[in-house]
Coordinates of C-alpha atoms in Angstrom, one line a residue:
Chain L
M1 CA 10.9 48.9 10.8
L2 CA 12.5 52.3 10.9
L3 CA 10.2 54.9 9.3
M4 CA 12.1 57.6 7.5
V5 CA 11.3 61.3 7.8
E6 CA 12.9 62.6 4.6
S7 CA 13.3 60.8 1.3
S8 CA 17.0 60.8 1.0
I9 CA 17.8 60.1 4.6
G10 CA 17.2 56.5 4.6
Y11 CA 18.8 54.7 1.7
V12 CA 21.4 53.2 4.0
D13 CA 20.3 50.4 6.2
P14 CA 21.1 51.8 9.6
G15 CA 20.9 48.4 11.3
A16 CA 18.2 48.6 13.9
G17 CA 20.4 47.2 16.6
S18 CA 23.3 49.6 16.0
M19 CA 21.1 52.7 16.0
I20 CA 19.2 51.7 19.1
V21 CA 22.4 50.9 21.0
Q22 CA 23.6 54.5 20.2
L23 CA 20.4 56.0 21.5
L24 CA 20.7 53.8 24.6
I25 CA 24.3 55.0 25.2
A26 CA 23.2 58.5 24.8
S27 CA 20.3 58.2 27.2
C28 CA 22.3 56.1 29.7
L29 CA 25.1 58.6 29.7
G30 CA 22.7 61.4 29.8
G31 CA 20.9 59.8 32.7
I32 CA 24.1 59.1 34.6
A33 CA 25.1 62.7 34.2
F34 CA 21.8 63.8 35.5
C35 CA 21.9 61.5 38.5
R36 CA 25.5 62.5 39.3
Q37 CA 24.5 66.1 39.2
R38 CA 21.6 65.5 41.6
I39 CA 23.9 63.5 44.0
L40 CA 26.5 66.3 44.0
A41 CA 23.8 68.9 44.6
F42 CA 22.5 66.8 47.5
F43 CA 25.9 66.6 49.1
R44 CA 26.5 70.3 48.5
R45 CA 23.3 71.0 50.4
K46 CA 24.3 68.7 53.3
K47 CA 27.7 70.4 53.8
P48 CA 27.7 72.6 57.0
G49 CA 27.6 76.3 56.3
N50 CA 25.7 76.0 53.0
E51 CA 22.5 77.8 52.6
P52 CA 19.6 75.4 52.8
D53 CA 18.0 76.7 49.7
T54 CA 21.1 76.6 47.4
R55 CA 19.9 77.1 43.8
Q56 CA 20.5 74.1 41.6
N57 CA 22.5 74.7 38.5
P58 CA 20.6 73.7 35.4
S59 CA 21.8 70.3 34.1
D60 CA 24.2 70.8 31.2
G61 CA 25.4 67.2 31.0
E62 CA 24.1 66.8 27.5
R63 CA 24.6 70.3 26.2
R64 CA 28.2 71.1 26.9
Chain U
M1 CA 20.9 72.4 -22.5
A2 CA 21.3 68.7 -22.1
N3 CA 19.3 67.1 -19.3
V4 CA 21.9 66.3 -16.6
D5 CA 20.2 63.0 -15.9
S6 CA 21.1 61.7 -19.3
R7 CA 24.8 62.2 -18.5
R8 CA 24.5 60.3 -15.2
H9 CA 26.9 57.4 -14.9
S10 CA 24.9 54.2 -14.7
A11 CA 26.9 52.8 -11.9
S12 CA 26.4 55.9 -9.6
F13 CA 22.9 55.3 -8.4
R14 CA 22.7 54.7 -4.7
D15 CA 22.3 58.3 -3.5
P16 CA 19.3 60.0 -4.9
D17 CA 20.9 63.5 -4.3
S18 CA 24.4 63.0 -5.5
W19 CA 25.9 61.2 -8.4
I20 CA 28.8 61.0 -10.9
L21 CA 28.4 62.2 -14.4
Q22 CA 30.0 60.6 -17.4
W23 CA 33.6 61.7 -17.3
G24 CA 36.5 61.8 -19.5
G25 CA 40.2 62.6 -19.2
N26 CA 41.6 63.6 -15.8
R27 CA 38.5 64.9 -14.0
I28 CA 35.4 63.5 -12.3
L29 CA 32.2 65.5 -12.3
R30 CA 29.8 65.1 -9.4
R31 CA 26.3 66.5 -9.1
V32 CA 25.5 67.6 -5.6
P33 CA 22.4 69.0 -3.9
R34 CA 21.9 72.6 -2.9
G35 CA 22.1 71.8 0.8
L36 CA 25.6 70.5 0.4
L37 CA 26.7 73.7 -1.5
G38 CA 25.4 75.6 1.5
L39 CA 27.5 73.5 3.9
L40 CA 30.6 74.0 1.7
G41 CA 30.0 77.7 1.9
Q42 CA 30.5 77.7 5.7
A43 CA 34.0 79.0 6.5
D44 CA 34.8 76.5 9.2
V45 CA 33.6 73.5 7.1
A46 CA 35.6 74.7 4.1
A47 CA 38.7 75.2 6.3
F48 CA 38.4 71.7 7.7
L49 CA 37.9 70.1 4.3
N50 CA 40.9 72.1 2.9
R51 CA 43.1 70.8 5.7
E52 CA 42.1 67.2 4.9
I53 CA 42.8 67.8 1.2
T54 CA 46.2 69.2 2.0
V55 CA 47.3 66.1 3.9
G56 CA 45.9 63.9 1.2
R57 CA 43.0 62.3 3.1
L58 CA 40.3 63.8 1.0
V59 CA 40.1 64.2 -2.7
A60 CA 40.2 67.8 -3.9
G61 CA 36.9 69.3 -4.9
T62 CA 36.1 72.6 -6.5
R63 CA 32.8 74.1 -7.6
L64 CA 32.4 73.9 -11.4
S65 CA 32.5 77.5 -12.7
E66 CA 29.5 78.9 -14.5
S67 CA 31.3 79.2 -17.8
D68 CA 32.5 75.6 -17.7
R69 CA 29.0 74.6 -16.7
E70 CA 27.4 76.3 -19.7
S71 CA 30.0 75.1 -22.1
A72 CA 29.5 71.6 -20.9
G73 CA 25.8 72.1 -21.4
L74 CA 24.9 71.1 -17.9
E75 CA 21.9 72.3 -16.0
S76 CA 20.8 71.0 -12.6
S77 CA 17.3 71.1 -11.4
D78 CA 16.3 72.5 -7.9
G79 CA 19.4 74.5 -7.2
G80 CA 22.0 71.7 -7.2
G81 CA 25.5 72.2 -8.5
F82 CA 28.5 70.4 -9.7
L83 CA 31.9 69.6 -8.2
V84 CA 35.0 68.8 -10.1
H85 CA 37.5 66.3 -8.7
P86 CA 40.8 65.1 -10.0
R87 CA 40.8 61.5 -11.2
L88 CA 43.0 59.3 -8.9
P89 CA 45.5 57.1 -10.6
F90 CA 44.2 53.7 -9.8
V91 CA 40.9 52.4 -8.4
T92 CA 40.8 49.5 -6.0
Y93 CA 37.8 48.0 -4.2
P94 CA 37.6 46.8 -0.6
Y95 CA 37.8 43.2 -1.6
E96 CA 41.2 43.9 -3.1
W97 CA 42.6 45.5 0.1
S98 CA 44.6 44.0 2.9
A99 CA 42.9 44.1 6.3
T100 CA 45.4 46.8 7.3
M101 CA 44.3 49.0 4.5
L102 CA 40.7 48.4 5.5
A103 CA 41.5 49.3 9.1
D104 CA 43.2 52.6 7.9
A105 CA 40.1 53.3 5.8
A106 CA 37.9 52.7 8.9
R107 CA 40.0 55.2 10.9
L108 CA 39.8 57.8 8.2
T109 CA 36.0 57.4 8.1
L110 CA 35.7 57.8 11.8
D111 CA 38.1 60.7 11.9
L112 CA 36.1 62.6 9.3
Q113 CA 32.9 62.0 11.1
C114 CA 34.3 63.1 14.4
G115 CA 35.9 66.2 12.8
L116 CA 32.7 67.2 10.9
L117 CA 30.2 66.7 13.7
P118 CA 31.2 69.8 15.8
L119 CA 30.8 71.8 12.6
G120 CA 27.2 70.7 12.0
V121 CA 28.0 68.2 9.2
E122 CA 28.0 64.4 9.1
L123 CA 28.6 61.6 6.7
K124 CA 25.4 60.3 5.1
D125 CA 26.9 56.8 4.6
A126 CA 29.8 54.8 5.8
T127 CA 30.5 52.5 2.8
A128 CA 34.1 51.3 2.2
F129 CA 33.5 52.2 -1.4
N130 CA 33.8 55.9 -0.5
I131 CA 37.5 55.4 -0.1
L132 CA 40.3 54.9 -2.7
F133 CA 44.0 54.6 -2.0
N134 CA 46.7 56.9 -3.3
K135 CA 50.4 57.3 -2.4
G136 CA 50.1 54.8 0.4
Q137 CA 47.1 56.2 2.3
P138 CA 43.3 56.1 2.1
V139 CA 41.5 59.0 0.4
F140 CA 37.9 59.8 0.9
V141 CA 36.2 60.6 -2.4
D142 CA 32.5 60.9 -1.9
W143 CA 31.8 64.5 -1.3
G144 CA 28.1 63.7 -1.8
S145 CA 28.2 62.1 1.6
F146 CA 28.4 65.4 3.5
R147 CA 25.1 66.6 4.9
K148 CA 23.5 68.1 8.0
P149 CA 23.3 65.5 10.7
F150 CA 20.1 63.4 10.9
R151 CA 20.6 63.1 14.6
S152 CA 23.5 64.3 16.8
D153 CA 23.2 61.6 19.5
G154 CA 23.6 58.7 17.0
W155 CA 25.2 58.2 13.7
Y156 CA 22.6 56.9 11.2
A157 CA 25.3 55.2 9.2
L158 CA 27.0 53.4 12.1
G159 CA 25.3 50.1 11.2
Q160 CA 26.8 50.3 7.7
F161 CA 30.2 51.2 9.2
H162 CA 29.9 48.1 11.3
R163 CA 29.2 45.9 8.3
M164 CA 31.8 47.5 6.0
F165 CA 34.6 48.1 8.4
L166 CA 34.4 46.8 11.9
Y167 CA 33.1 43.3 11.3
P168 CA 35.6 42.5 8.5
V169 CA 38.5 43.7 10.7
L170 CA 37.1 41.7 13.6
L171 CA 36.8 38.6 11.4
R172 CA 40.4 39.1 10.2
A173 CA 41.5 39.1 13.8
I174 CA 39.5 36.1 15.1
R175 CA 39.1 34.0 12.0
G176 CA 41.7 35.1 9.6
W177 CA 39.2 36.2 7.0
T178 CA 40.8 38.5 4.4
P179 CA 38.6 41.3 3.1
A180 CA 38.1 39.3 -0.1
Q181 CA 36.4 36.7 2.0
S182 CA 34.4 39.1 4.0
F183 CA 33.1 40.8 0.8
S184 CA 32.8 37.6 -1.1
G185 CA 29.5 37.5 -3.0
R186 CA 28.3 40.8 -1.5
L187 CA 29.3 44.5 -1.8
D188 CA 27.7 45.7 1.5
G189 CA 30.0 44.0 3.9
V190 CA 29.5 41.4 6.6
P191 CA 26.0 41.3 8.1
L192 CA 25.6 41.2 11.9
A193 CA 24.2 37.6 11.8
T194 CA 27.4 36.3 10.2
V195 CA 29.6 37.9 12.8
V196 CA 27.4 36.5 15.6
K197 CA 27.6 33.1 14.1
E198 CA 31.4 33.2 13.8
L199 CA 31.9 34.5 17.3
G200 CA 29.8 31.8 18.7
P201 CA 27.8 32.1 22.0
W202 CA 30.8 32.5 24.3
L203 CA 33.4 34.6 22.6
G204 CA 31.0 37.5 22.3
L205 CA 30.0 37.4 26.0
L206 CA 33.6 37.0 27.1
S207 CA 34.7 40.1 25.1
P208 CA 33.3 43.2 26.7
S209 CA 34.7 45.4 24.0
L210 CA 32.3 43.7 21.6
W211 CA 29.2 44.0 23.7
L212 CA 28.2 47.4 22.4
D213 CA 29.0 46.7 18.7
V214 CA 28.0 43.1 18.3
V215 CA 26.3 41.4 21.2
L216 CA 23.8 44.1 22.2
P217 CA 22.8 45.0 18.6
S218 CA 22.2 41.4 17.9
W219 CA 20.0 41.0 21.0
L220 CA 18.0 44.1 20.1
E221 CA 17.6 43.1 16.4
A222 CA 16.4 39.6 17.5
Y223 CA 13.9 41.3 19.9
Y224 CA 12.5 43.6 17.3
H225 CA 12.2 40.9 14.7
K226 CA 10.0 39.0 17.1
K227 CA 7.6 41.9 17.2
P228 CA 6.9 42.6 13.5
N229 CA 4.2 45.2 14.2
R230 CA 6.3 47.3 16.5
G231 CA 7.5 50.1 14.3
L232 CA 10.3 52.3 15.4
K233 CA 9.9 55.9 14.3
L234 CA 13.1 57.8 14.2
S235 CA 12.7 61.5 14.0
A236 CA 15.4 64.0 13.1
G237 CA 17.0 65.6 16.1
T238 CA 19.9 67.8 15.9
Q239 CA 19.6 70.0 19.0
L240 CA 21.7 67.7 21.2
S241 CA 25.5 68.0 21.5
P242 CA 27.4 65.4 19.4
D243 CA 29.9 64.8 22.2
I244 CA 28.4 61.5 23.2
Q245 CA 28.5 60.3 19.6
I246 CA 32.1 61.4 19.2
S247 CA 33.1 59.6 22.4
N248 CA 31.4 56.4 21.1
L249 CA 33.2 56.7 17.7
K250 CA 36.5 57.2 19.4
R251 CA 35.9 54.1 21.5
I252 CA 35.2 52.2 18.2
R253 CA 38.4 53.7 16.8
R254 CA 40.4 52.3 19.7
L255 CA 38.7 48.9 19.2
V256 CA 39.8 48.9 15.5
D257 CA 43.4 49.6 16.7
R258 CA 43.3 46.7 19.2
L259 CA 41.8 44.3 16.6
E260 CA 44.4 45.3 14.0
A261 CA 47.2 44.8 16.6
R262 CA 46.1 41.1 16.8
F263 CA 46.8 40.4 13.2
L264 CA 49.4 43.0 12.4
H265 CA 52.2 40.9 13.7
D266 CA 51.5 37.8 11.8
S267 CA 50.4 39.3 8.5
V268 CA 53.1 41.9 8.3
W269 CA 56.2 40.5 9.9
R270 CA 56.0 36.8 10.6
D271 CA 56.0 35.6 7.0
Y272 CA 58.7 38.0 5.9
A273 CA 61.4 35.4 6.2
V274 CA 59.7 33.4 3.4
D275 CA 60.9 36.1 0.9
C276 CA 64.6 35.7 1.6
H277 CA 65.4 32.3 0.0
Y278 CA 67.2 33.5 -3.1
D279 CA 70.9 33.4 -3.8
P280 CA 72.2 36.9 -3.1
V281 CA 74.4 37.0 -6.1
A282 CA 71.6 36.1 -8.5
E283 CA 69.3 38.4 -6.7
A284 CA 71.6 41.4 -7.0
A285 CA 72.2 40.7 -10.7
K286 CA 68.4 40.4 -11.3
Q287 CA 67.7 43.7 -9.6
K288 CA 70.4 45.4 -11.7
S289 CA 69.1 43.8 -14.9
V290 CA 65.5 44.7 -14.2
Q291 CA 66.6 48.3 -13.5
E292 CA 68.4 48.4 -16.8
F293 CA 65.5 46.9 -18.7
L294 CA 63.1 49.4 -17.2
T295 CA 65.3 52.3 -18.0
Q296 CA 65.5 51.1 -21.6
A297 CA 61.8 50.6 -21.9
A298 CA 61.0 53.8 -20.1
P299 CA 57.3 53.0 -19.4
R300 CA 54.9 55.5 -17.9
S301 CA 53.2 52.7 -16.0
V302 CA 54.2 49.3 -14.8
I303 CA 52.2 46.4 -13.4
D304 CA 54.3 44.1 -11.1
L305 CA 52.6 40.7 -11.2
G306 CA 53.2 38.7 -8.1
C307 CA 55.0 41.7 -6.5
N308 CA 55.4 40.0 -3.0
S309 CA 57.1 42.6 -0.8
G310 CA 57.5 45.1 -3.6
N311 CA 61.2 45.2 -4.2
Y312 CA 60.8 45.4 -7.9
S313 CA 57.8 47.7 -7.6
K314 CA 60.1 50.1 -5.9
I315 CA 62.7 49.8 -8.6
A316 CA 60.0 50.6 -11.2
S317 CA 58.7 53.5 -9.2
E318 CA 62.2 55.0 -8.9
I319 CA 62.5 55.2 -12.7
G320 CA 59.4 57.3 -12.6
A321 CA 56.6 55.0 -13.5
K322 CA 53.2 54.6 -11.8
V323 CA 53.2 51.1 -10.5
I324 CA 50.4 48.7 -9.8
A325 CA 51.7 46.1 -7.4
A326 CA 49.5 43.0 -7.5
D327 CA 49.8 39.8 -5.4
G328 CA 47.4 37.2 -4.3
D329 CA 48.8 37.1 -0.8
E330 CA 47.1 39.5 1.5
G331 CA 50.0 39.4 4.0
A332 CA 52.5 40.4 1.3
I333 CA 50.3 43.4 0.3
A334 CA 50.0 44.3 3.9
R335 CA 53.8 44.3 4.1
L336 CA 54.1 46.5 1.0
Y337 CA 51.4 48.8 2.3
A338 CA 53.1 49.2 5.6
Q339 CA 56.3 50.4 3.8
L340 CA 54.3 52.7 1.6
R341 CA 52.8 54.4 4.7
R342 CA 56.3 55.2 5.9
A343 CA 57.7 56.1 2.5
P344 CA 54.9 57.2 0.1
A345 CA 55.4 56.4 -3.6
D346 CA 53.3 56.1 -6.7
I347 CA 52.8 52.4 -6.0
H348 CA 49.3 51.0 -5.8
P349 CA 49.0 47.7 -3.8
V350 CA 46.2 45.4 -4.7
V351 CA 45.3 41.9 -3.5
V352 CA 44.3 39.9 -6.5
N353 CA 44.7 36.2 -7.4
L354 CA 46.1 36.4 -10.9
A355 CA 44.6 33.0 -11.8
N356 CA 41.1 34.4 -10.9
P357 CA 41.3 38.2 -11.0
S358 CA 38.4 40.2 -9.5
P359 CA 35.5 40.0 -12.0
S360 CA 33.2 42.9 -12.7
A361 CA 30.6 43.1 -9.9
G362 CA 27.5 44.7 -8.6
W363 CA 24.4 45.8 -10.5
C364 CA 24.3 43.9 -13.8
N365 CA 28.0 43.3 -13.1
R366 CA 28.6 46.9 -14.3
E367 CA 29.0 48.7 -11.0
C368 CA 32.6 47.6 -10.1
S369 CA 34.9 47.0 -13.0
A370 CA 37.0 43.9 -13.4
F371 CA 40.6 44.0 -12.5
L372 CA 41.7 43.2 -16.0
E373 CA 40.0 46.4 -17.2
R374 CA 41.8 48.5 -14.6
G375 CA 45.1 46.7 -14.3
V376 CA 46.7 47.6 -17.6
A377 CA 50.1 49.3 -17.9
D378 CA 52.8 50.1 -20.4
C379 CA 55.0 47.4 -19.1
A380 CA 54.3 44.2 -17.2
L381 CA 56.8 42.6 -14.8
A382 CA 56.5 38.8 -14.5
L383 CA 59.3 38.0 -12.1
A384 CA 59.3 34.7 -10.2
L385 CA 55.8 34.2 -11.5
V386 CA 55.4 32.1 -14.7
H387 CA 56.4 28.8 -13.1
H388 CA 53.6 29.2 -10.6
L389 CA 51.2 29.8 -13.4
R390 CA 52.4 26.7 -15.2
V391 CA 52.5 24.4 -12.1
S392 CA 50.0 25.6 -9.5
S393 CA 47.4 27.0 -12.0
N394 CA 48.1 24.4 -14.7
W395 CA 48.2 26.9 -17.5
P396 CA 49.8 25.8 -20.8
I397 CA 52.6 28.1 -22.0
D398 CA 50.5 29.8 -24.6
H399 CA 47.8 30.6 -22.0
I400 CA 50.5 32.2 -19.8
V401 CA 51.8 34.3 -22.6
D402 CA 48.3 35.4 -23.7
F403 CA 47.5 36.5 -20.1
L404 CA 50.7 38.5 -19.9
G405 CA 50.0 40.1 -23.2
M406 CA 46.6 41.2 -21.9
L407 CA 48.1 43.2 -19.0
G408 CA 51.2 44.8 -20.4
G409 CA 51.1 47.3 -23.1
Q410 CA 54.3 47.8 -25.1
H411 CA 56.8 45.9 -23.0
L412 CA 57.1 42.8 -20.9
I413 CA 59.9 41.8 -18.6
A414 CA 59.7 38.1 -17.8
E415 CA 61.8 35.8 -15.8
F416 CA 61.8 32.2 -17.0
V417 CA 62.3 29.6 -14.2
P418 CA 63.3 26.3 -15.6
R419 CA 62.8 22.8 -14.3
D420 CA 66.2 22.5 -12.6
D421 CA 65.6 25.6 -10.5
P422 CA 65.2 24.8 -6.8
M423 CA 62.0 26.7 -6.5
F424 CA 60.5 24.9 -9.4
Q425 CA 61.5 21.6 -7.9
A426 CA 60.0 22.6 -4.6
I427 CA 56.6 23.3 -6.0
T428 CA 56.6 20.1 -8.2
R429 CA 57.8 17.7 -5.5
L430 CA 54.6 15.9 -5.1
R431 CA 53.3 16.2 -8.6
D432 CA 53.3 13.3 -11.0
E433 CA 54.2 15.2 -14.2
D434 CA 57.6 15.8 -15.8
Y435 CA 56.7 19.2 -17.4
A436 CA 58.6 18.2 -20.5
D437 CA 57.1 21.1 -22.4
W438 CA 58.6 23.7 -19.9
T439 CA 61.8 24.7 -21.6
L440 CA 63.3 28.1 -22.4
E441 CA 63.0 27.4 -26.1
A442 CA 59.3 26.7 -25.9
W443 CA 58.8 29.8 -23.7
K444 CA 60.6 32.0 -26.2
T445 CA 58.8 30.5 -29.2
S446 CA 55.5 31.2 -27.6
L447 CA 56.4 34.8 -26.7
Q448 CA 57.6 35.4 -30.3
R449 CA 54.0 35.0 -31.5
S450 CA 53.3 38.5 -30.2
F451 CA 56.5 39.9 -28.8
M452 CA 60.0 40.5 -30.0
L453 CA 63.0 39.8 -27.8
V454 CA 65.0 43.0 -27.1
R455 CA 67.4 41.8 -24.5
E456 CA 68.2 38.6 -22.6
V457 CA 70.3 38.0 -19.6
K458 CA 71.2 34.7 -18.0
L459 CA 71.3 35.2 -14.3
P460 CA 74.5 34.2 -12.5
S461 CA 74.5 31.5 -9.9
S462 CA 71.0 30.6 -11.1
P463 CA 69.4 28.7 -14.0
R464 CA 66.9 31.5 -14.6
T465 CA 66.8 33.8 -17.6
L466 CA 65.5 37.3 -17.7
G467 CA 64.1 38.7 -21.0
L468 CA 62.9 42.2 -22.1
W469 CA 60.2 41.8 -24.8
R470 CA 58.5 44.4 -27.0
R471 CA 55.2 43.9 -28.5
R472 CA 55.3 43.6 -32.3

């Protein structure tokens, strides 16, 4: 089911379910961080006195 | 030069890149791949590992010097090398641990993984057999498990960690399964399907803390099993930050703590009162006599058979012996282990049913050695034990003596519990046998086939007799 890239990577059964859950957690949390960043940027833009073309900071939710 | 493969220990085969060589004396020799040697060369990795060695959580490991390598006639293909480790005093396997020991081993594994990830290293596997115990704490011994992470966002070995550590601890909390039961018949831990079956349909759904580690994985596995042609290719990916994985592992660590709290109370403290049924005068005299006997015998190692809370193991340890403390009750070993964590000593707790000690196991039954091969010592302590072997296990006197002779080396300290003792009467209350053969004379006659009586003490306020015997 899981195809291995290198020979000695895969002698342990990773448990498909456990591995996928971790990837889901990573993508969910990454997605939440991205959405939160977008929402905060939206509200920053709406605040009176802000420049209308405020530069968005690059998302660093996953790369801290 | 001898081909290194010919020296490979036949039981060290799971990892194609790292294995143990035939060893002798006080050191273990491990062949490791070149990639690992590169990782060990990084200053931050070496510093981290040295800290773990200093606090006793990781076995020491040094590179085999060139001169030693040549004189041993070892040559490794493709740039691999050799590490030297000290041999630990006593090997135990996960099915011989208390659940509290397993939980400690789980936390050590997680702590190592979380500490290594920011340094660009991970654990290749998460088997409970990577851990031994020494001086009251778990010790990680498999240096061959260190490697560059396969992926940073998920731990490849988490499924194995679940089976080896989390599910057995969970089953101890909800079903009272000891590790011996969880590992019964298999060395790779509890499969997900077993946990799901034991939880039942409702307990899993009603416990949010188990959704990520039991419920969701089981749904996903069931889904993928229904689609046999749907392959899932996992490619290596290490460019992401490992913070999410570390948060997940810390969450699992807290889950292990919470599960352990559920059984810690009953296994460690509730049954403690059972110990204290002995007459205090007799008990004090027995402790004094055992101490004198041990001082006279001066063994380097002692095996305390039926150690219970370890009072006599501690006495043996205080005279300077290495002590193997064996008992069939997982709760008693958990109590002893809890004390050792607070006050480390050269005592090695092990859960083993003396009437059915751990057999050799694994590949061709040669991978894990039997308890009777490991549990040998200069002196055996058989205190408050032999009447249980006679009554509960139905062993004839000669069988009991032969068994004790197998475990102890030069000396044996045995307490004879006769028929008029209250404990003997308590265990024979419902039995329809008079145990006429169970007399002090018959006991001593049987022992004299292979042992010589050195000293004998009749305990005060008690019908019991304590004897120090030396092998002929």
